[in-house]
C-alpha cells in the first residue's frame, strides 16, 4: 500500500528536475487534514461544536470548527516553508507568509478550510477544499494578490478532504489525474485507495436544494423538471441527493455520476459558492476526471477571470452527459 507521502515522493523519480517542493506542500496539507480530522472526530466531547460568535466576510456565522480548521491549515502551511501565502474563506485578505523561506516558495494555496459548516453540529459529512497555483510574482519577495487572482485553468493542482464515515484525501494534477487516499487512523497515514478516479459519463442523481426551486431561472427549473420526470410506473426519474456540503455531494458524484447545481437565484445573481476555493478546485478535479463544470450561462468555470478573491459563481458540475443535457436547455 502506498501512502500519500510515498505517492508524491515517487513523482520525484519521474521528473528529475523536480525540487520536492510540491510534495512538501502536499505533506503539509495532508498533515493539517489529519489534525482537522481528529478535531472533527472528537468535536462533541472537546466542546468545539457551535458558533464561534463572529461573522465572516461572506456574512455567514463562523462555527468554532471553521475557525479551528482555518487556524490549523494556516499554521501548518506557514511552518512548512513550501507555501508563499494563502487565501481562506475565513480571512478577508490574502495571508502572506512573509519570511525568507516562504518567500522562496513558488506555490500559493486557496482554501475553504471547512465546507458544509451547517453539517458540523449534526455529525454529517463535511470537508476541506483546496487549490494550488504557481505564483506569478517574483520569487524571493512576499506573494501578492495577483498570485491568487488567476483563472482556474492555471491551477497546478487541486483537491478536497472528506471528513465522512472515513476521512479521504482526493488530489489531482493534470499530469497524474485524480487519486483518492483513505486515512488509516491507527497508522495516521493516508493510503492510496482509489487510483485514477473517473466520473461516470452519466448518472441518475442531482444535488440541488429544492427550497430554491421557485427562485431559480426558468431554464434551471426546466432542467430540474426534466430530472424529476418519469413515465408512469417506471421510476426512471433522477434521485435527489443533497447533503448540504459540496464536498460530500461531489464525492458521491465522482463515484456514482450525477450533477451538482448551485444556480443563481432571485437576490443572489451569482449563487452562493465561491469561485476561487469551491468552484475552481472542484471544476479542475471534475474536468481531469472526465466530467464538466460550467456556469449558468454555459461558460466553463475555469475560463473565468477572477477579480476578487471571495467572488461567487453559479455552478453546474458533474457527469459529462448531464452537463450536456443542461446545456441543451
Ligand atoms: P460553507 O460551509 O463553506 O460556507 O459552504 C457550504 C456550501 C456548500 O458546501 C453547500 O452545498 C452550500 O453551501 C449549501 O448552501 P445553502 O446555505 O444555500 O444551503
Ligand atoms: Mn464551503
Ligand atoms: Mn467553509
Short mmCIF file of C-alpha atoms and ligand atoms in Angstrom, two decimals:
data_model
loop_
_atom_site.label_atom_id
_atom_site.label_comp_id
_atom_site.label_asym_id
_atom_site.label_seq_id
_atom_site.Cartn_x
_atom_site.Cartn_y
_atom_site.Cartn_z
CA UNK A 1 0.00 0.00 0.00
CA UNK A 2 1.30 3.42 -0.98
CA UNK A 3 0.94 6.37 1.41
CA UNK A 4 0.23 9.91 0.24
CA UNK A 5 3.82 10.89 1.09
CA UNK A 6 5.26 7.94 -0.81
CA UNK A 7 2.98 8.66 -3.76
CA UNK A 8 4.12 12.27 -4.11
CA UNK A 9 7.77 11.41 -3.46
CA UNK A 10 7.67 8.76 -6.23
CA UNK A 11 6.80 11.56 -8.66
CA UNK A 12 10.26 12.98 -8.00
CA UNK A 13 11.79 9.89 -9.59
CA UNK A 14 9.81 10.53 -12.76
CA UNK A 15 10.82 14.17 -13.03
CA UNK A 16 14.49 14.59 -12.19
CA UNK A 17 14.23 18.38 -12.36
CA UNK A 18 11.56 18.44 -9.62
CA UNK A 19 12.64 20.04 -6.35
CA UNK A 20 10.30 18.23 -3.97
CA UNK A 21 8.58 21.47 -3.07
CA UNK A 22 5.17 20.26 -4.19
CA UNK A 23 5.44 17.00 -2.25
CA UNK A 24 6.44 19.07 0.79
CA UNK A 25 3.40 21.27 0.31
CA UNK A 26 1.09 18.27 -0.03
CA UNK A 27 2.61 16.69 3.06
CA UNK A 28 1.67 19.89 4.91
CA UNK A 29 -1.90 19.88 3.60
CA UNK A 30 -2.17 16.15 4.48
CA UNK A 31 -0.85 16.75 7.99
CA UNK A 32 -3.27 19.61 8.62
CA UNK A 33 -6.10 17.44 7.24
CA UNK A 34 -5.24 14.72 9.77
CA UNK A 35 -5.30 17.28 12.58
CA UNK A 36 -8.67 18.60 11.42
CA UNK A 37 -9.99 15.05 11.05
CA UNK A 38 -9.04 14.37 14.66
CA UNK A 39 -10.78 17.58 15.79
CA UNK A 40 -13.89 16.69 13.81
CA UNK A 41 -13.96 13.20 15.32
CA UNK A 42 -13.90 14.41 18.90
CA UNK A 43 -15.78 17.68 18.42
CA UNK A 44 -18.75 16.72 20.58
CA UNK A 45 -16.59 15.80 23.58
CA UNK A 46 -13.99 18.56 23.19
CA UNK A 47 -16.56 21.36 23.39
CA UNK A 48 -15.78 22.63 19.91
CA UNK A 49 -19.27 22.47 18.41
CA UNK A 50 -21.45 25.51 17.84
CA UNK A 51 -20.86 29.09 16.80
CA UNK A 52 -17.66 30.99 17.41
CA UNK A 53 -19.60 34.25 17.75
CA UNK A 54 -18.36 36.18 14.73
CA UNK A 55 -19.50 36.74 11.15
CA UNK A 56 -17.07 36.27 8.22
CA UNK A 57 -16.66 38.40 5.11
CA UNK A 58 -19.35 36.28 3.41
CA UNK A 59 -21.82 37.45 6.07
CA UNK A 60 -22.05 33.92 7.46
CA UNK A 61 -21.85 32.93 11.09
CA UNK A 62 -18.49 31.27 11.82
CA UNK A 63 -18.51 27.95 13.68
CA UNK A 64 -15.83 27.04 16.22
CA UNK A 65 -14.66 24.25 13.94
CA UNK A 66 -14.46 26.62 10.94
CA UNK A 67 -12.07 28.70 12.97
CA UNK A 68 -10.01 25.80 14.30
CA UNK A 69 -9.69 24.21 10.85
CA UNK A 70 -8.67 27.55 9.38
CA UNK A 71 -6.04 28.16 12.04
CA UNK A 72 -4.70 24.62 11.63
CA UNK A 73 -4.17 24.95 7.87
CA UNK A 74 -2.64 28.41 8.21
CA UNK A 75 -0.21 27.33 10.96
CA UNK A 76 0.89 24.12 9.25
CA UNK A 77 1.40 25.76 5.87
CA UNK A 78 3.23 28.72 7.37
CA UNK A 79 5.57 26.37 9.24
CA UNK A 80 6.07 24.08 6.27
CA UNK A 81 8.10 26.63 4.20
CA UNK A 82 6.58 25.25 0.98
CA UNK A 83 3.89 27.88 0.54
CA UNK A 84 4.26 31.63 -0.05
CA UNK A 85 0.77 32.52 1.13
CA UNK A 86 -2.88 31.60 1.36
CA UNK A 87 -6.41 32.71 0.71
CA UNK A 88 -9.08 31.34 3.02
CA UNK A 89 -12.83 31.67 3.13
CA UNK A 90 -12.43 32.82 6.73
CA UNK A 91 -9.92 35.65 6.13
CA UNK A 92 -10.88 38.92 4.46
CA UNK A 93 -7.49 39.44 2.81
CA UNK A 94 -4.71 37.31 1.40
CA UNK A 95 -2.40 35.83 4.06
CA UNK A 96 1.24 36.50 3.19
CA UNK A 97 3.75 34.15 4.87
CA UNK A 98 6.38 36.80 4.66
CA UNK A 99 9.64 35.22 5.78
CA UNK A 100 12.80 34.47 3.81
CA UNK A 101 11.98 30.76 3.33
CA UNK A 102 8.30 31.03 2.40
CA UNK A 103 9.07 33.92 0.05
CA UNK A 104 11.22 31.49 -1.94
CA UNK A 105 8.29 29.13 -2.48
CA UNK A 106 6.70 29.07 -5.89
CA UNK A 107 3.27 27.98 -4.66
CA UNK A 108 0.22 29.66 -3.16
CA UNK A 109 -2.88 27.89 -1.83
CA UNK A 110 -6.54 28.89 -1.74
CA UNK A 111 -8.93 27.03 0.51
CA UNK A 112 -12.26 26.51 2.10
CA UNK A 113 -10.95 25.06 5.37
CA UNK A 114 -14.30 23.60 6.36
CA UNK A 115 -17.05 23.15 3.82
CA UNK A 116 -20.59 22.31 4.83
CA UNK A 117 -20.42 24.08 8.19
CA UNK A 118 -24.15 23.60 8.68
CA UNK A 119 -23.44 19.86 8.98
CA UNK A 120 -20.94 20.18 11.84
CA UNK A 121 -23.34 20.06 14.78
CA UNK A 122 -25.25 17.07 13.44
CA UNK A 123 -22.26 14.83 12.69
CA UNK A 124 -22.86 14.81 8.94
CA UNK A 125 -20.13 14.86 6.27
CA UNK A 126 -18.00 17.99 5.98
CA UNK A 127 -14.84 18.71 4.03
CA UNK A 128 -11.91 20.90 3.06
CA UNK A 129 -11.38 22.16 -0.50
CA UNK A 130 -8.05 23.46 -1.81
CA UNK A 131 -6.47 24.83 -4.92
CA UNK A 132 -2.75 25.23 -5.70
CA UNK A 133 -1.28 27.81 -8.09
CA UNK A 134 2.21 28.67 -9.18
CA UNK A 135 2.99 32.26 -8.30
CA UNK A 136 3.27 34.91 -11.00
CA UNK A 137 5.18 37.39 -8.82
CA UNK A 138 8.92 37.36 -8.31
CA UNK A 139 10.36 34.59 -6.13
CA UNK A 140 12.16 35.79 -3.04
CA UNK A 141 9.61 38.54 -2.45
CA UNK A 142 6.33 38.31 -0.49
CA UNK A 143 3.46 36.93 -2.59
CA UNK A 144 0.85 39.36 -3.95
CA UNK A 145 -2.85 39.37 -4.81
CA UNK A 146 -2.02 38.69 -8.48
CA UNK A 147 -0.65 35.29 -7.47
CA UNK A 148 -4.14 34.33 -6.34
CA UNK A 149 -6.30 36.11 -8.93
CA UNK A 150 -5.58 33.62 -11.68
CA UNK A 151 -8.02 31.74 -13.87
CA UNK A 152 -8.99 28.25 -12.73
CA UNK A 153 -7.25 26.93 -15.85
CA UNK A 154 -3.93 27.95 -14.32
CA UNK A 155 -4.39 25.69 -11.30
CA UNK A 156 -1.41 23.46 -10.78
CA UNK A 157 -3.30 21.06 -8.58
CA UNK A 158 -6.46 20.85 -6.52
CA UNK A 159 -8.13 18.56 -4.06
CA UNK A 160 -10.50 18.05 -1.21
CA UNK A 161 -10.66 16.20 2.07
CA UNK A 162 -13.86 14.47 3.09
CA UNK A 163 -14.46 14.00 6.81
CA UNK A 164 -17.12 11.33 6.40
CA UNK A 165 -17.56 7.79 7.60
CA UNK A 166 -13.86 7.63 6.82
CA UNK A 167 -11.54 10.53 6.09
CA UNK A 168 -10.42 10.72 2.47
CA UNK A 169 -7.89 12.92 0.71
CA UNK A 170 -8.56 13.40 -3.00
CA UNK A 171 -5.90 15.14 -5.01
CA UNK A 172 -5.44 15.83 -8.71
CA UNK A 173 -2.97 17.31 -11.17
CA UNK A 174 -3.23 17.42 -14.96
CA UNK A 175 -0.29 15.05 -15.19
CA UNK A 176 -1.45 12.43 -12.72
CA UNK A 177 -5.24 12.68 -12.87
CA UNK A 178 -7.26 12.35 -9.69
CA UNK A 179 -6.24 9.93 -6.94
CA UNK A 180 -8.05 9.10 -3.71
CA UNK A 181 -6.39 8.26 -0.38
CA UNK A 182 -8.09 6.92 2.75
CA UNK A 183 -6.90 7.73 6.26
CA UNK A 184 -5.94 4.73 8.38
CA UNK A 185 -6.43 6.22 11.83
CA UNK A 186 -4.39 3.53 13.55
CA UNK A 187 -1.29 4.40 11.49
CA UNK A 188 -2.10 8.07 10.98
CA UNK A 189 -1.42 7.93 7.25
CA UNK A 190 -3.42 8.37 4.07
CA UNK A 191 -3.17 5.30 1.82
CA UNK A 192 -3.84 5.26 -1.91
CA UNK A 193 -7.24 3.57 -2.14
CA UNK A 194 -8.74 4.96 -5.37
CA UNK A 195 -6.15 5.46 -8.10
CA UNK A 196 -7.12 7.33 -11.26
CA UNK A 197 -10.68 8.32 -10.35
CA UNK A 198 -13.06 8.88 -13.27
CA UNK A 199 -16.50 10.49 -13.09
CA UNK A 200 -19.02 8.18 -14.78
CA UNK A 201 -20.14 9.71 -18.10
CA UNK A 202 -23.72 9.73 -16.98
CA UNK A 203 -25.73 9.33 -13.81
CA UNK A 204 -29.21 9.36 -12.37
CA UNK A 205 -29.00 11.83 -9.49
CA UNK A 206 -28.97 15.57 -8.97
CA UNK A 207 -27.79 17.62 -6.00
CA UNK A 208 -29.81 20.77 -5.59
CA UNK A 209 -31.62 22.30 -2.65
CA UNK A 210 -35.26 22.15 -3.71
CA UNK A 211 -36.03 25.02 -1.35
CA UNK A 212 -34.77 27.26 -4.18
CA UNK A 213 -36.94 25.70 -6.91
CA UNK A 214 -39.17 28.77 -7.17
CA UNK A 215 -36.41 31.38 -7.14
CA UNK A 216 -34.10 29.98 -9.85
CA UNK A 217 -34.31 30.86 -13.56
CA UNK A 218 -36.81 29.20 -15.90
CA UNK A 219 -34.12 27.23 -17.68
CA UNK A 220 -32.83 25.75 -14.42
CA UNK A 221 -36.37 24.92 -13.36
CA UNK A 222 -36.96 23.24 -16.71
CA UNK A 223 -33.85 21.11 -16.25
CA UNK A 224 -34.97 20.09 -12.76
CA UNK A 225 -38.40 19.20 -14.12
CA UNK A 226 -36.65 17.02 -16.68
CA UNK A 227 -34.69 15.27 -13.89
CA UNK A 228 -37.92 14.71 -11.97
CA UNK A 229 -39.85 13.38 -14.94
CA UNK A 230 -40.75 9.74 -15.09
CA UNK A 231 -43.06 7.75 -17.26
CA UNK A 232 -45.87 6.49 -15.10
CA UNK A 233 -44.91 3.45 -13.08
CA UNK A 234 -41.29 3.46 -14.26
CA UNK A 235 -39.39 5.36 -11.53
CA UNK A 236 -36.88 6.45 -14.16
CA UNK A 237 -36.64 9.98 -12.76
CA UNK A 238 -33.43 11.07 -11.00
CA UNK A 239 -32.75 10.68 -7.29
CA UNK A 240 -32.45 13.99 -5.49
CA UNK A 241 -29.35 13.84 -3.26
CA UNK A 242 -28.35 16.91 -1.33
CA UNK A 243 -26.08 16.62 1.70
CA UNK A 244 -25.62 20.37 2.08
CA UNK A 245 -21.88 20.01 1.72
CA UNK A 246 -20.42 20.38 -1.75
CA UNK A 247 -17.56 18.05 -0.82
CA UNK A 248 -19.92 15.23 0.15
CA UNK A 249 -22.20 15.80 -2.83
CA UNK A 250 -19.28 15.90 -5.27
CA UNK A 251 -17.63 12.88 -3.69
CA UNK A 252 -20.74 10.87 -4.41
CA UNK A 253 -20.76 12.14 -8.00
CA UNK A 254 -17.10 11.18 -8.51
CA UNK A 255 -18.09 7.59 -7.78
CA UNK A 256 -21.68 7.26 -8.97
CA UNK A 257 -22.09 10.03 -11.53
CA UNK A 258 -24.68 12.79 -11.35
CA UNK A 259 -24.91 16.56 -11.40
CA UNK A 260 -24.40 19.15 -8.65
CA UNK A 261 -26.11 22.51 -9.10
CA UNK A 262 -25.84 25.74 -7.22
CA UNK A 263 -27.55 28.21 -9.59
CA UNK A 264 -28.17 31.91 -9.37
CA UNK A 265 -31.49 32.88 -7.84
CA UNK A 266 -33.53 35.96 -7.03
CA UNK A 267 -31.35 38.24 -4.91
CA UNK A 268 -28.23 36.08 -5.49
CA UNK A 269 -27.24 36.66 -9.13
CA UNK A 270 -24.05 34.59 -8.77
CA UNK A 271 -25.38 31.95 -6.42
CA UNK A 272 -23.56 31.27 -3.18
CA UNK A 273 -20.46 29.23 -3.83
CA UNK A 274 -17.09 30.90 -4.07
CA UNK A 275 -15.24 30.77 -7.38
CA UNK A 276 -11.70 30.56 -6.05
CA UNK A 277 -11.86 27.91 -3.35
CA UNK A 278 -15.05 25.96 -4.05
CA UNK A 279 -15.92 26.12 -7.76
CA UNK A 280 -12.47 26.22 -9.39
CA UNK A 281 -10.85 23.33 -7.48
CA UNK A 282 -13.90 21.11 -7.97
CA UNK A 283 -14.09 22.12 -11.65
CA UNK A 284 -10.42 21.20 -12.08
CA UNK A 285 -10.92 17.78 -10.48
CA UNK A 286 -14.10 17.18 -12.47
CA UNK A 287 -12.53 18.04 -15.82
CA UNK A 288 -9.39 15.98 -15.39
CA UNK A 289 -11.50 13.01 -14.41
CA UNK A 290 -13.78 13.23 -17.45
CA UNK A 291 -16.58 15.49 -16.17
CA UNK A 292 -17.55 19.08 -16.90
CA UNK A 293 -18.09 22.25 -14.89
CA UNK A 294 -19.91 25.33 -16.18
CA UNK A 295 -21.64 28.47 -15.03
CA UNK A 296 -25.30 29.03 -15.60
CA UNK A 297 -24.52 30.95 -18.82
CA UNK A 298 -22.78 27.85 -20.18
CA UNK A 299 -19.23 29.21 -19.87
CA UNK A 300 -16.54 26.98 -18.40
CA UNK A 301 -15.94 27.78 -14.75
CA UNK A 302 -12.17 27.71 -15.23
CA UNK A 303 -12.30 30.32 -18.04
CA UNK A 304 -13.50 32.95 -15.60
CA UNK A 305 -11.01 35.74 -14.83
CA UNK A 306 -11.45 36.43 -11.10
CA UNK A 307 -11.49 39.99 -9.87
CA UNK A 308 -11.96 39.37 -6.19
CA UNK A 309 -10.64 36.55 -4.03
CA UNK A 310 -14.07 35.98 -2.46
CA UNK A 311 -16.24 36.31 -5.57
CA UNK A 312 -19.10 33.92 -6.14
CA UNK A 313 -20.15 31.89 -9.14
CA UNK A 314 -23.11 29.77 -10.12
CA UNK A 315 -22.04 26.21 -10.84
CA UNK A 316 -23.28 23.12 -12.69
CA UNK A 317 -20.80 20.30 -12.38
CA UNK A 318 -20.58 16.54 -12.75
CA UNK A 319 -21.08 13.84 -15.38
CA UNK A 320 -20.37 14.97 -18.93
CA UNK A 321 -23.67 13.83 -20.42
CA UNK A 322 -25.77 15.52 -17.75
CA UNK A 323 -23.99 18.85 -18.21
CA UNK A 324 -24.61 18.50 -21.96
CA UNK A 325 -28.32 17.90 -21.28
CA UNK A 326 -28.40 21.08 -19.22
CA UNK A 327 -26.52 22.99 -21.93
CA UNK A 328 -29.11 21.90 -24.46
CA UNK A 329 -31.81 23.57 -22.41
P1 LIG B 1 -19.50 26.69 3.74
O1 LIG B 1 -19.91 25.78 4.85
O2 LIG B 1 -18.03 26.62 3.46
O3 LIG B 1 -19.99 28.09 3.90
O4 LIG B 1 -20.13 26.15 2.37
C1 LIG B 1 -21.28 25.38 2.30
C2 LIG B 1 -21.78 25.44 0.88
C3 LIG B 1 -21.81 24.13 0.15
O5 LIG B 1 -20.96 23.16 0.55
C4 LIG B 1 -23.24 23.71 0.20
O6 LIG B 1 -23.54 22.90 -0.89
C5 LIG B 1 -23.94 25.00 0.24
O7 LIG B 1 -23.09 25.89 0.91
C6 LIG B 1 -25.28 25.00 0.92
O8 LIG B 1 -25.88 26.21 0.67
P2 LIG B 1 -27.16 26.79 1.43
O9 LIG B 1 -26.61 27.64 2.52
O10 LIG B 1 -27.83 27.60 0.36
O11 LIG B 1 -28.00 25.67 1.90
MN1 LIG B 2 -17.86 25.90 1.52
MN1 LIG B 3 -16.28 26.89 4.72
#
